[in-house]
Amino acid sequence: VPWINGDHHWKARSKMPYIISREAAIAELKKQKPEQECLICWLQQQTDNLTIESTEHTSVILSKCPARWGHLMVLIHPHFINYTELPASIWTAAAEKAQKAAIVLETVLKPVRCYVISAGTSRSDLQMSSPHLHFNVIPVYEQDDKPSTVLTWKNGVYSATEEEWSELQQSIQQEWNSL
Ligand SMILES: [Zn+2]
């Protein structure tokens, strides 16, 4: 896979997917998402082909703004914003999906490791963060990457052509369905 080599700064690759700037990603998201709407609730309602699975309390989707190519999200619904009010059964169901997502990524994309993170925040200055509980499952391809280099938008996020998105979605969907 070509995108695992080289640095992760935002220059176009000889072969895509490519990196777009944080500003471009935020602008694109703003075009699509109503300003006041919760990001996670909004993502959950999307009917684009980035959804891998949707069940009563969880949805597994490809991130529209992947920190690394293949970045999956496990959305929890309805709108819970803290662990105190979240029923243990829903947490467990979501955690199982997060593990399955990591297994799928390990198989399909062969990262050096997978980050599984539940890191919502109510800080409104962090535009890509949401207090609504969810998991990020991020395949990491570089040995020396660390949370501070992966969990940031400052170096931009990945984007790709329709065809590449669809190829990624299909390979992940296929592996997901086989487990
Ligand atoms: Zn929400």
PDB file of C-alpha atoms and ligand atoms in Angstrom:
ATOM      1  CA  VAL A   1       0.000   0.000   0.000  1.00  0.00           C
ATOM      2  CA  PRO A   2       1.620   3.227  -1.160  1.00  0.00           C
ATOM      3  CA  TRP A   3       0.364   5.569   1.543  1.00  0.00           C
ATOM      4  CA  ILE A   4       2.150   3.826   4.384  1.00  0.00           C
ATOM      5  CA  ASN A   5       5.511   5.064   3.177  1.00  0.00           C
ATOM      6  CA  GLY A   6       7.001   8.495   3.523  1.00  0.00           C
ATOM      7  CA  ASP A   7       6.047  11.301   5.855  1.00  0.00           C
ATOM      8  CA  HIS A   8       2.559  12.324   6.789  1.00  0.00           C
ATOM      9  CA  HIS A   9       2.721  15.967   5.921  1.00  0.00           C
ATOM     10  CA  TRP A  10       0.384  17.422   3.438  1.00  0.00           C
ATOM     11  CA  LYS A  11       1.795  16.982   0.053  1.00  0.00           C
ATOM     12  CA  ALA A  12      -0.015  15.070  -2.593  1.00  0.00           C
ATOM     13  CA  ARG A  13       1.245  11.545  -3.029  1.00  0.00           C
ATOM     14  CA  SER A  14       2.319  10.162  -6.319  1.00  0.00           C
ATOM     15  CA  LYS A  15      -0.487   7.764  -5.716  1.00  0.00           C
ATOM     16  CA  MET A  16      -3.515   8.919  -3.769  1.00  0.00           C
ATOM     17  CA  PRO A  17      -5.118   9.071  -1.203  1.00  0.00           C
ATOM     18  CA  TYR A  18      -3.734  12.482  -0.428  1.00  0.00           C
ATOM     19  CA  ILE A  19      -3.660  14.920   2.444  1.00  0.00           C
ATOM     20  CA  ILE A  20      -5.857  18.013   2.643  1.00  0.00           C
ATOM     21  CA  SER A  21      -5.291  20.825   5.124  1.00  0.00           C
ATOM     22  CA  ARG A  22      -7.132  21.128   8.415  1.00  0.00           C
ATOM     23  CA  GLU A  23      -8.745  24.329   7.103  1.00  0.00           C
ATOM     24  CA  ALA A  24      -9.958  22.647   3.924  1.00  0.00           C
ATOM     25  CA  ALA A  25     -11.386  19.740   5.898  1.00  0.00           C
ATOM     26  CA  ILE A  26     -13.223  22.048   8.311  1.00  0.00           C
ATOM     27  CA  ALA A  27     -14.571  24.144   5.434  1.00  0.00           C
ATOM     28  CA  GLU A  28     -15.863  21.034   3.683  1.00  0.00           C
ATOM     29  CA  LEU A  29     -17.515  19.778   6.855  1.00  0.00           C
ATOM     30  CA  LYS A  30     -19.104  23.190   7.484  1.00  0.00           C
ATOM     31  CA  LYS A  31     -20.635  23.073   4.014  1.00  0.00           C
ATOM     32  CA  GLN A  32     -22.318  19.790   4.866  1.00  0.00           C
ATOM     33  CA  LYS A  33     -23.189  19.881   8.568  1.00  0.00           C
ATOM     34  CA  PRO A  34     -25.658  22.376  10.062  1.00  0.00           C
ATOM     35  CA  GLU A  35     -23.650  24.466  12.531  1.00  0.00           C
ATOM     36  CA  GLN A  36     -25.651  23.721  15.665  1.00  0.00           C
ATOM     37  CA  GLU A  37     -26.020  20.031  15.064  1.00  0.00           C
ATOM     38  CA  CYS A  38     -24.046  17.522  17.107  1.00  0.00           C
ATOM     39  CA  LEU A  39     -21.282  16.108  14.893  1.00  0.00           C
ATOM     40  CA  ILE A  40     -21.791  12.512  16.004  1.00  0.00           C
ATOM     41  CA  CYS A  41     -25.608  12.635  15.737  1.00  0.00           C
ATOM     42  CA  TRP A  42     -25.185  14.150  12.283  1.00  0.00           C
ATOM     43  CA  LEU A  43     -22.674  11.503  11.171  1.00  0.00           C
ATOM     44  CA  GLN A  44     -25.025   8.806  12.338  1.00  0.00           C
ATOM     45  CA  GLN A  45     -27.785  10.115  10.060  1.00  0.00           C
ATOM     46  CA  GLN A  46     -25.652  10.150   6.933  1.00  0.00           C
ATOM     47  CA  THR A  47     -26.755   7.717   4.300  1.00  0.00           C
ATOM     48  CA  ASP A  48     -23.602   7.899   2.210  1.00  0.00           C
ATOM     49  CA  ASN A  49     -21.624   4.787   1.492  1.00  0.00           C
ATOM     50  CA  LEU A  50     -19.203   5.326   4.371  1.00  0.00           C
ATOM     51  CA  THR A  51     -21.357   3.314   6.774  1.00  0.00           C
ATOM     52  CA  ILE A  52     -20.129  -0.217   7.454  1.00  0.00           C
ATOM     53  CA  GLU A  53     -22.813  -1.273   9.903  1.00  0.00           C
ATOM     54  CA  SER A  54     -25.696   0.275  11.796  1.00  0.00           C
ATOM     55  CA  THR A  55     -27.494  -1.358  14.723  1.00  0.00           C
ATOM     56  CA  GLU A  56     -29.819  -0.090  17.436  1.00  0.00           C
ATOM     57  CA  HIS A  57     -27.124   1.518  19.603  1.00  0.00           C
ATOM     58  CA  THR A  58     -24.034   1.641  17.414  1.00  0.00           C
ATOM     59  CA  SER A  59     -22.944   2.641  13.941  1.00  0.00           C
ATOM     60  CA  VAL A  60     -19.564   1.837  12.441  1.00  0.00           C
ATOM     61  CA  ILE A  61     -18.484   4.288   9.779  1.00  0.00           C
ATOM     62  CA  LEU A  62     -15.409   5.330   7.877  1.00  0.00           C
ATOM     63  CA  SER A  63     -14.317   8.735   9.127  1.00  0.00           C
ATOM     64  CA  LYS A  64     -14.947  11.463   6.547  1.00  0.00           C
ATOM     65  CA  CYS A  65     -11.812  13.149   7.851  1.00  0.00           C
ATOM     66  CA  PRO A  66      -9.432  10.288   8.523  1.00  0.00           C
ATOM     67  CA  ALA A  67      -6.366  10.922  10.662  1.00  0.00           C
ATOM     68  CA  ARG A  68      -4.906   7.926   8.840  1.00  0.00           C
ATOM     69  CA  TRP A  69      -6.300   6.100   5.825  1.00  0.00           C
ATOM     70  CA  GLY A  70      -8.837   3.535   7.033  1.00  0.00           C
ATOM     71  CA  HIS A  71      -9.822   5.458  10.197  1.00  0.00           C
ATOM     72  CA  LEU A  72     -13.067   3.979  11.505  1.00  0.00           C
ATOM     73  CA  MET A  73     -15.484   5.412  14.052  1.00  0.00           C
ATOM     74  CA  VAL A  74     -17.911   3.621  16.323  1.00  0.00           C
ATOM     75  CA  LEU A  75     -20.814   5.964  17.037  1.00  0.00           C
ATOM     76  CA  ILE A  76     -22.929   5.317  20.093  1.00  0.00           C
ATOM     77  CA  HIS A  77     -26.561   6.309  20.082  1.00  0.00           C
ATOM     78  CA  PRO A  78     -28.637   7.993  21.315  1.00  0.00           C
ATOM     79  CA  HIS A  79     -26.793  11.148  22.369  1.00  0.00           C
ATOM     80  CA  PHE A  80     -24.833  10.254  25.530  1.00  0.00           C
ATOM     81  CA  ILE A  81     -22.218  12.740  26.677  1.00  0.00           C
ATOM     82  CA  ASN A  82     -20.814  11.082  29.765  1.00  0.00           C
ATOM     83  CA  TYR A  83     -19.997   7.638  31.046  1.00  0.00           C
ATOM     84  CA  THR A  84     -22.177   8.035  34.130  1.00  0.00           C
ATOM     85  CA  GLU A  85     -25.385   8.013  32.142  1.00  0.00           C
ATOM     86  CA  LEU A  86     -24.269   5.469  29.544  1.00  0.00           C
ATOM     87  CA  PRO A  87     -25.760   2.016  30.257  1.00  0.00           C
ATOM     88  CA  ALA A  88     -23.023  -0.604  30.646  1.00  0.00           C
ATOM     89  CA  SER A  89     -24.685  -2.812  28.050  1.00  0.00           C
ATOM     90  CA  ILE A  90     -24.402  -0.099  25.388  1.00  0.00           C
ATOM     91  CA  TRP A  91     -20.767   0.594  26.315  1.00  0.00           C
ATOM     92  CA  THR A  92     -20.001  -3.112  26.020  1.00  0.00           C
ATOM     93  CA  ALA A  93     -21.745  -3.357  22.649  1.00  0.00           C
ATOM     94  CA  ALA A  94     -19.767  -0.361  21.370  1.00  0.00           C
ATOM     95  CA  ALA A  95     -16.466  -1.706  22.738  1.00  0.00           C
ATOM     96  CA  GLU A  96     -17.077  -4.989  20.924  1.00  0.00           C
ATOM     97  CA  LYS A  97     -17.610  -3.077  17.687  1.00  0.00           C
ATOM     98  CA  ALA A  98     -14.403  -1.147  18.302  1.00  0.00           C
ATOM     99  CA  GLN A  99     -12.457  -4.385  18.722  1.00  0.00           C
ATOM    100  CA  LYS A 100     -14.024  -5.811  15.569  1.00  0.00           C
ATOM    101  CA  ALA A 101     -13.131  -2.612  13.709  1.00  0.00           C
ATOM    102  CA  ALA A 102      -9.510  -2.963  14.865  1.00  0.00           C
ATOM    103  CA  ILE A 103      -9.403  -6.621  13.797  1.00  0.00           C
ATOM    104  CA  VAL A 104     -10.746  -5.685  10.355  1.00  0.00           C
ATOM    105  CA  LEU A 105      -8.146  -2.931   9.966  1.00  0.00           C
ATOM    106  CA  GLU A 106      -5.328  -5.242  11.066  1.00  0.00           C
ATOM    107  CA  THR A 107      -6.379  -7.724   8.408  1.00  0.00           C
ATOM    108  CA  VAL A 108      -7.160  -5.368   5.536  1.00  0.00           C
ATOM    109  CA  LEU A 109      -4.593  -2.592   5.954  1.00  0.00           C
ATOM    110  CA  LYS A 110      -1.808  -4.222   7.999  1.00  0.00           C
ATOM    111  CA  PRO A 111      -0.936  -1.192  10.146  1.00  0.00           C
ATOM    112  CA  VAL A 112       1.913  -1.437  12.681  1.00  0.00           C
ATOM    113  CA  ARG A 113      -0.739  -0.847  15.350  1.00  0.00           C
ATOM    114  CA  CYS A 114      -4.286   0.373  15.854  1.00  0.00           C
ATOM    115  CA  TYR A 115      -5.291   3.141  18.213  1.00  0.00           C
ATOM    116  CA  VAL A 116      -8.687   2.648  19.849  1.00  0.00           C
ATOM    117  CA  ILE A 117      -9.704   5.879  21.504  1.00  0.00           C
ATOM    118  CA  SER A 118     -12.755   7.262  23.210  1.00  0.00           C
ATOM    119  CA  ALA A 119     -11.820  10.883  23.689  1.00  0.00           C
ATOM    120  CA  GLY A 120     -14.834  13.135  23.418  1.00  0.00           C
ATOM    121  CA  THR A 121     -14.692  16.616  24.842  1.00  0.00           C
ATOM    122  CA  SER A 122     -17.151  19.430  25.370  1.00  0.00           C
ATOM    123  CA  ARG A 123     -14.598  22.072  24.402  1.00  0.00           C
ATOM    124  CA  SER A 124     -16.214  23.891  21.516  1.00  0.00           C
ATOM    125  CA  ASP A 125     -12.915  25.366  20.316  1.00  0.00           C
ATOM    126  CA  LEU A 126     -11.821  21.913  19.216  1.00  0.00           C
ATOM    127  CA  GLN A 127     -13.926  21.808  16.097  1.00  0.00           C
ATOM    128  CA  MET A 128     -13.476  18.172  15.294  1.00  0.00           C
ATOM    129  CA  SER A 129     -14.192  16.961  18.756  1.00  0.00           C
ATOM    130  CA  SER A 130     -17.570  16.118  20.192  1.00  0.00           C
ATOM    131  CA  PRO A 131     -18.816  15.450  23.709  1.00  0.00           C
ATOM    132  CA  HIS A 132     -21.101  12.770  22.270  1.00  0.00           C
ATOM    133  CA  LEU A 133     -19.416   9.472  23.198  1.00  0.00           C
ATOM    134  CA  HIS A 134     -17.789   7.519  20.380  1.00  0.00           C
ATOM    135  CA  PHE A 135     -14.695   5.502  19.533  1.00  0.00           C
ATOM    136  CA  ASN A 136     -12.040   6.310  16.980  1.00  0.00           C
ATOM    137  CA  VAL A 137     -10.245   3.267  15.615  1.00  0.00           C
ATOM    138  CA  ILE A 138      -7.190   4.465  13.756  1.00  0.00           C
ATOM    139  CA  PRO A 139      -4.671   2.315  11.892  1.00  0.00           C
ATOM    140  CA  VAL A 140      -1.153   3.631  12.464  1.00  0.00           C
ATOM    141  CA  TYR A 141       1.434   2.866   9.767  1.00  0.00           C
ATOM    142  CA  GLU A 142       4.613   4.428  11.080  1.00  0.00           C
ATOM    143  CA  GLN A 143       6.661   2.866  13.834  1.00  0.00           C
ATOM    144  CA  ASP A 144       7.482   6.226  15.425  1.00  0.00           C
ATOM    145  CA  ASP A 145       4.002   7.738  15.276  1.00  0.00           C
ATOM    146  CA  LYS A 146       2.541   8.550  18.680  1.00  0.00           C
ATOM    147  CA  PRO A 147      -0.817   9.871  19.915  1.00  0.00           C
ATOM    148  CA  SER A 148       0.349  13.483  19.615  1.00  0.00           C
ATOM    149  CA  THR A 149       1.210  13.039  15.920  1.00  0.00           C
ATOM    150  CA  VAL A 150      -1.866  10.970  15.025  1.00  0.00           C
ATOM    151  CA  LEU A 151      -4.615  12.601  17.089  1.00  0.00           C
ATOM    152  CA  THR A 152      -4.272  16.015  15.569  1.00  0.00           C
ATOM    153  CA  TRP A 153      -5.536  17.855  12.541  1.00  0.00           C
ATOM    154  CA  LYS A 154      -2.606  20.189  12.378  1.00  0.00           C
ATOM    155  CA  ASN A 155      -0.907  18.249   9.576  1.00  0.00           C
ATOM    156  CA  GLY A 156      -4.195  17.878   7.714  1.00  0.00           C
ATOM    157  CA  VAL A 157      -6.343  14.811   7.130  1.00  0.00           C
ATOM    158  CA  TYR A 158      -6.636  12.252   4.380  1.00  0.00           C
ATOM    159  CA  SER A 159      -8.899  12.529   1.420  1.00  0.00           C
ATOM    160  CA  ALA A 160      -9.258  10.462  -1.707  1.00  0.00           C
ATOM    161  CA  THR A 161     -11.047  10.052  -4.983  1.00  0.00           C
ATOM    162  CA  GLU A 162     -14.531   8.533  -5.093  1.00  0.00           C
ATOM    163  CA  GLU A 163     -12.978   5.399  -6.493  1.00  0.00           C
ATOM    164  CA  GLU A 164     -10.464   5.065  -3.658  1.00  0.00           C
ATOM    165  CA  TRP A 165     -13.152   5.651  -1.042  1.00  0.00           C
ATOM    166  CA  SER A 166     -15.285   3.012  -2.634  1.00  0.00           C
ATOM    167  CA  GLU A 167     -12.391   0.544  -2.845  1.00  0.00           C
ATOM    168  CA  LEU A 168     -11.600   1.094   0.835  1.00  0.00           C
ATOM    169  CA  GLN A 169     -15.248   0.805   1.863  1.00  0.00           C
ATOM    170  CA  GLN A 170     -15.672  -2.417  -0.069  1.00  0.00           C
ATOM    171  CA  SER A 171     -12.577  -4.116   1.309  1.00  0.00           C
ATOM    172  CA  ILE A 172     -13.492  -3.173   4.886  1.00  0.00           C
ATOM    173  CA  GLN A 173     -17.130  -4.121   4.383  1.00  0.00           C
ATOM    174  CA  GLN A 174     -16.191  -7.498   2.978  1.00  0.00           C
ATOM    175  CA  GLU A 175     -13.878  -8.319   5.884  1.00  0.00           C
ATOM    176  CA  TRP A 176     -16.435  -6.988   8.406  1.00  0.00           C
ATOM    177  CA  ASN A 177     -19.154  -9.233   6.978  1.00  0.00           C
ATOM    178  CA  SER A 178     -16.882 -12.267   7.023  1.00  0.00           C
ATOM    179  CA  LEU A 179     -16.273 -12.087  10.801  1.00  0.00           C
TER     180      LEU A 179
HETATM  181 ZN    ZN B   1     -25.027  13.708  19.555  1.00  0.00          ZN
END
